[in-house]
Coordinates of N, CA, C and O in Angstrom, one line a residue:
X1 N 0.8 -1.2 0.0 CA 0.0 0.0 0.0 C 0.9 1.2 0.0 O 0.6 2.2 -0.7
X2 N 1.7 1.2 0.6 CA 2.9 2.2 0.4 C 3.4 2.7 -0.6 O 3.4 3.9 -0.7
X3 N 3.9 1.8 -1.7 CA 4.2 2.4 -2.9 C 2.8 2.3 -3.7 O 2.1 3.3 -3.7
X4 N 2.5 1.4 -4.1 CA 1.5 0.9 -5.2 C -0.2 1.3 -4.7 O -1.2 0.9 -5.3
X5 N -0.3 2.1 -3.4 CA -1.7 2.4 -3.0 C -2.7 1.3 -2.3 O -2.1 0.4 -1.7
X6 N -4.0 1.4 -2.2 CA -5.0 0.7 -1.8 C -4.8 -0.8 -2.5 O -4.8 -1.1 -3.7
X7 N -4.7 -1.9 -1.4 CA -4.6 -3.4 -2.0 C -5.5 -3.5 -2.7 O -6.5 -2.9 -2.5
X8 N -5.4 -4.3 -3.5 CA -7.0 -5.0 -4.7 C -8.0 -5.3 -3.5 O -7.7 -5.5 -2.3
X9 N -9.5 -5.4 -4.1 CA -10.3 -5.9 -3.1 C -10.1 -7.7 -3.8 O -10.5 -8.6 -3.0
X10 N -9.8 -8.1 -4.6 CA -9.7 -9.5 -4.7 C -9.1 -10.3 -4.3 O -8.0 -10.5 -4.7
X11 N -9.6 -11.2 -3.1 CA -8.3 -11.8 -2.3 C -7.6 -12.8 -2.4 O -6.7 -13.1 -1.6
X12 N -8.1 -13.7 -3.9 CA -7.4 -14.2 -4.7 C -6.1 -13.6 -4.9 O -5.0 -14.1 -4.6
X13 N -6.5 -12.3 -5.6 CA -4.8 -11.6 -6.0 C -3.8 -11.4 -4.9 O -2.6 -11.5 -5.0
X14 N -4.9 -10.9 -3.5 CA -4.0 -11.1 -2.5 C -3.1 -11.4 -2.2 O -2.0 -10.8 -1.9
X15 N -3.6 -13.1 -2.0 CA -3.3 -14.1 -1.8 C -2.1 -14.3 -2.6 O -1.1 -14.7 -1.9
X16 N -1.8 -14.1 -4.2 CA -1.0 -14.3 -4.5 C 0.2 -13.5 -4.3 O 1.3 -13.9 -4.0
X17 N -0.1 -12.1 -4.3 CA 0.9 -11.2 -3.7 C 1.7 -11.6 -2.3 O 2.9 -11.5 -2.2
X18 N 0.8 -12.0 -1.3 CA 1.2 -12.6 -0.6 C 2.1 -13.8 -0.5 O 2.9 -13.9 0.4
X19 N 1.7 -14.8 -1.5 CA 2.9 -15.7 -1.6 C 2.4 -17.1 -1.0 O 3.1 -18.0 -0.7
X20 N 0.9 -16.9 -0.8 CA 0.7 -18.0 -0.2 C -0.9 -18.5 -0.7 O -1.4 -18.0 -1.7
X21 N -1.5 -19.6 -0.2 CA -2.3 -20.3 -0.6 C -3.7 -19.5 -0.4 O -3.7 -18.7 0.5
X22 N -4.8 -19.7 -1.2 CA -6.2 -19.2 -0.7 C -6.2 -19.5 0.5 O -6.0 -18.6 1.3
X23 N -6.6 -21.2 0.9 CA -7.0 -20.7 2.2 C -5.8 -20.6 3.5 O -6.0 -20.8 4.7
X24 N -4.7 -20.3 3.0 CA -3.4 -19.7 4.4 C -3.9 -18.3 4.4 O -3.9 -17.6 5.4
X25 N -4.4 -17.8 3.0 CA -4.4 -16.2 3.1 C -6.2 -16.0 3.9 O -6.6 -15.1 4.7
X26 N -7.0 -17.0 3.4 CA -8.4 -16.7 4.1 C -8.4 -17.0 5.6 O -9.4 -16.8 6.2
X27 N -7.1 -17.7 6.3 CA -7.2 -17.7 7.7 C -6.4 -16.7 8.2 O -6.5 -16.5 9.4
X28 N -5.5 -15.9 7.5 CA -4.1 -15.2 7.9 C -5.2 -13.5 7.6 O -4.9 -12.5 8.2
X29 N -6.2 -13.4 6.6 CA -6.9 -12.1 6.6 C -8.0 -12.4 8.0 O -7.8 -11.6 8.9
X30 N -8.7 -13.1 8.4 CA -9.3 -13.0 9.9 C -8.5 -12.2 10.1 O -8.7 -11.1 9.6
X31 N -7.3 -12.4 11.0 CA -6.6 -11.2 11.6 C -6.4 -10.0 11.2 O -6.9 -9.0 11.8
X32 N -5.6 -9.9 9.9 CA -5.7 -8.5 9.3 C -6.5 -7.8 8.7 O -6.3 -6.6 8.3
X33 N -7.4 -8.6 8.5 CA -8.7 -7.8 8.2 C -9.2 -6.5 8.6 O -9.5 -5.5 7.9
X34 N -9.1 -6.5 10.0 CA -9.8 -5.7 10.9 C -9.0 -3.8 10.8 O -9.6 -2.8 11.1
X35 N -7.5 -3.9 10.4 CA -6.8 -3.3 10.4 C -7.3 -2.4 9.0 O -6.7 -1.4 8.8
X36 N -8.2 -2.8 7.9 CA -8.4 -2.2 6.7 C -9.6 -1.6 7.0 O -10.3 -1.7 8.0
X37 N -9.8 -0.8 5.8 CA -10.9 0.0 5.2 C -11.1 -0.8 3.8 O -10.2 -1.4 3.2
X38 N -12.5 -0.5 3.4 CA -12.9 -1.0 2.1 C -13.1 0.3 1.4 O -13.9 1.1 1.9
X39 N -12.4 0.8 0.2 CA -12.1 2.1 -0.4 C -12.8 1.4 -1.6 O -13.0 0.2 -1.9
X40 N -13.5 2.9 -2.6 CA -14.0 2.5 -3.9 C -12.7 2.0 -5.1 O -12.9 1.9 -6.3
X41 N -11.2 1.8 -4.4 CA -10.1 1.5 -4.9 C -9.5 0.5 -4.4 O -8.3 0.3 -4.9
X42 N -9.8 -0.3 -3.4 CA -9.8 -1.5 -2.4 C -9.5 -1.4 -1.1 O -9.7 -0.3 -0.6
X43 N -9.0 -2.6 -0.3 CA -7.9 -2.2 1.1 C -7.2 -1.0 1.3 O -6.2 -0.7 0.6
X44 N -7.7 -0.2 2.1 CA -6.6 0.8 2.5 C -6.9 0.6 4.3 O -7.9 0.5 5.0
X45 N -5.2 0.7 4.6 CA -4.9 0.7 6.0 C -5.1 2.1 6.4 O -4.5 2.9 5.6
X46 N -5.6 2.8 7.5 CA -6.1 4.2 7.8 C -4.4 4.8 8.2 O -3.8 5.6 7.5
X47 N -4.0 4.0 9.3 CA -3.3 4.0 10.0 C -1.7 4.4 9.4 O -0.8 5.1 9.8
X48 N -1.5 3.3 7.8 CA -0.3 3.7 7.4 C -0.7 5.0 6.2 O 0.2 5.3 5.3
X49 N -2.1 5.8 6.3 CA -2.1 6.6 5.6 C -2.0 8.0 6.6 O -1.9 9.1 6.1
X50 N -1.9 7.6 8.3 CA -1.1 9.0 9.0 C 0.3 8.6 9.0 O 0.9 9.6 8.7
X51 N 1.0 7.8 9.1 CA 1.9 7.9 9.3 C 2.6 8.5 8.0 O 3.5 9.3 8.1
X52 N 2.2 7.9 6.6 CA 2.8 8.8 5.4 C 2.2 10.3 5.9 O 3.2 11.1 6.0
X53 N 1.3 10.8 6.2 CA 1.2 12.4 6.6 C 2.1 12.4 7.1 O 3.1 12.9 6.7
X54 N 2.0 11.7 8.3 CA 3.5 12.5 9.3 C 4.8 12.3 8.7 O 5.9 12.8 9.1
X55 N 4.6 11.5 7.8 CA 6.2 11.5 7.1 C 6.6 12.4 6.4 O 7.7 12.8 6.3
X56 N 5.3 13.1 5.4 CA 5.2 14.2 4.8 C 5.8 15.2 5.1 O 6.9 15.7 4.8
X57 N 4.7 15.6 6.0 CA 5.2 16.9 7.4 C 6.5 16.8 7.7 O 7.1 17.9 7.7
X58 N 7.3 15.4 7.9 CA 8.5 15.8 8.5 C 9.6 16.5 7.4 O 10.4 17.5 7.4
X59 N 9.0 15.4 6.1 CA 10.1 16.0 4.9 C 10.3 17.4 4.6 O 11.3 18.0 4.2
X60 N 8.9 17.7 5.1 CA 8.9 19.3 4.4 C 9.3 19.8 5.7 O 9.7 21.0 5.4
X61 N 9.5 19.7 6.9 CA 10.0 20.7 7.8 C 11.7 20.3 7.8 O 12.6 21.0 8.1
X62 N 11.7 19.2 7.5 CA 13.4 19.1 7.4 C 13.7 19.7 6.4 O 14.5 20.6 6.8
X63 N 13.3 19.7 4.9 CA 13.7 20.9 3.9 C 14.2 22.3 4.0 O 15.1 23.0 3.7
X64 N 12.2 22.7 5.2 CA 12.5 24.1 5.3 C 13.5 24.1 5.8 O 14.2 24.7 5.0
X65 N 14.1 23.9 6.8 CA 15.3 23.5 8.5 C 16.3 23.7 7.1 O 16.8 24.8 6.7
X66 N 16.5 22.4 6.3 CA 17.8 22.9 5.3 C 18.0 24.3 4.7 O 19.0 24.9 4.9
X67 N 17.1 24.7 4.1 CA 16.8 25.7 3.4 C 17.4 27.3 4.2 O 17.9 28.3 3.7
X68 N 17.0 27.0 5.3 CA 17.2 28.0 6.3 C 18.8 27.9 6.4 O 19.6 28.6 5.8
X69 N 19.2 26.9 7.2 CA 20.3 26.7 7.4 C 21.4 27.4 6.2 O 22.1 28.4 6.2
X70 N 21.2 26.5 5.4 CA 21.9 26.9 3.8 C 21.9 28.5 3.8 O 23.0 29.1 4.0
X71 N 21.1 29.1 3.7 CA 20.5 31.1 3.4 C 21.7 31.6 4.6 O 22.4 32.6 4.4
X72 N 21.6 30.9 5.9 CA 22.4 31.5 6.7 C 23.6 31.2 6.5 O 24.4 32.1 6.8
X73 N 24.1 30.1 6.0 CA 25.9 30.1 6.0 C 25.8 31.1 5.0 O 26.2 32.2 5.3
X74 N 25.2 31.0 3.4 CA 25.9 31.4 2.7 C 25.8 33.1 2.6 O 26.4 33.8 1.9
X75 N 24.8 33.4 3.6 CA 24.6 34.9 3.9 C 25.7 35.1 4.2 O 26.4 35.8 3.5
X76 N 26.4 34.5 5.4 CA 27.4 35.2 5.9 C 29.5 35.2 4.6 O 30.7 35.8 4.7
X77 N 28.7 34.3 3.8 CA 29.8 33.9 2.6 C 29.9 35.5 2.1 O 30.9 36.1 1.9
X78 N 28.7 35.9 2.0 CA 28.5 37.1 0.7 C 28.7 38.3 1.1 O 28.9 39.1 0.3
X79 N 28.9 38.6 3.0 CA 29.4 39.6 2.9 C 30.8 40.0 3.0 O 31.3 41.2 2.9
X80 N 31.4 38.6 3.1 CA 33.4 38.6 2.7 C 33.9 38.9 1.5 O 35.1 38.9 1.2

């Protein structure tokens, strides 16, 4: 879901993504089932869709943080 988005709702395909048999994956989804949403684009996990926000947010405040940093050394380059 991370790179490639919302899992298929087919859990056939799942299953094969997974690497395992229909029914290993129809006893192994009971458990993770519960952790999904049903989207009009399939499985999506709520949970790894804050944590990409919060990863977001950090990238861009680490940018700004460089950005700044950078303006200040080379400010002080420019008045030598």
């Amino acid at each position: 879901q991370w790179i490639n988005g919302p899992l298929p709702k087919n859990k056939r395909r799942l299953a094969v993504i997974a690497g395992v048999s229909a029914d290993e994956f129809k006893e192994a989804w009971k458990t993770v089932e519960p952790k999904f949403q049903v989207t009009e684009n399939g499985f999506q996990n709520p949970r790894l869709e804050e944590v990409r926000e919060e990863q977001k947010r950090y990238r861009e405040a680490q940018s700004e943080n460089g950005k700044k940093g950078a303006d200040a050394r080379w400010r002080d380059h420019e008045k030598k």
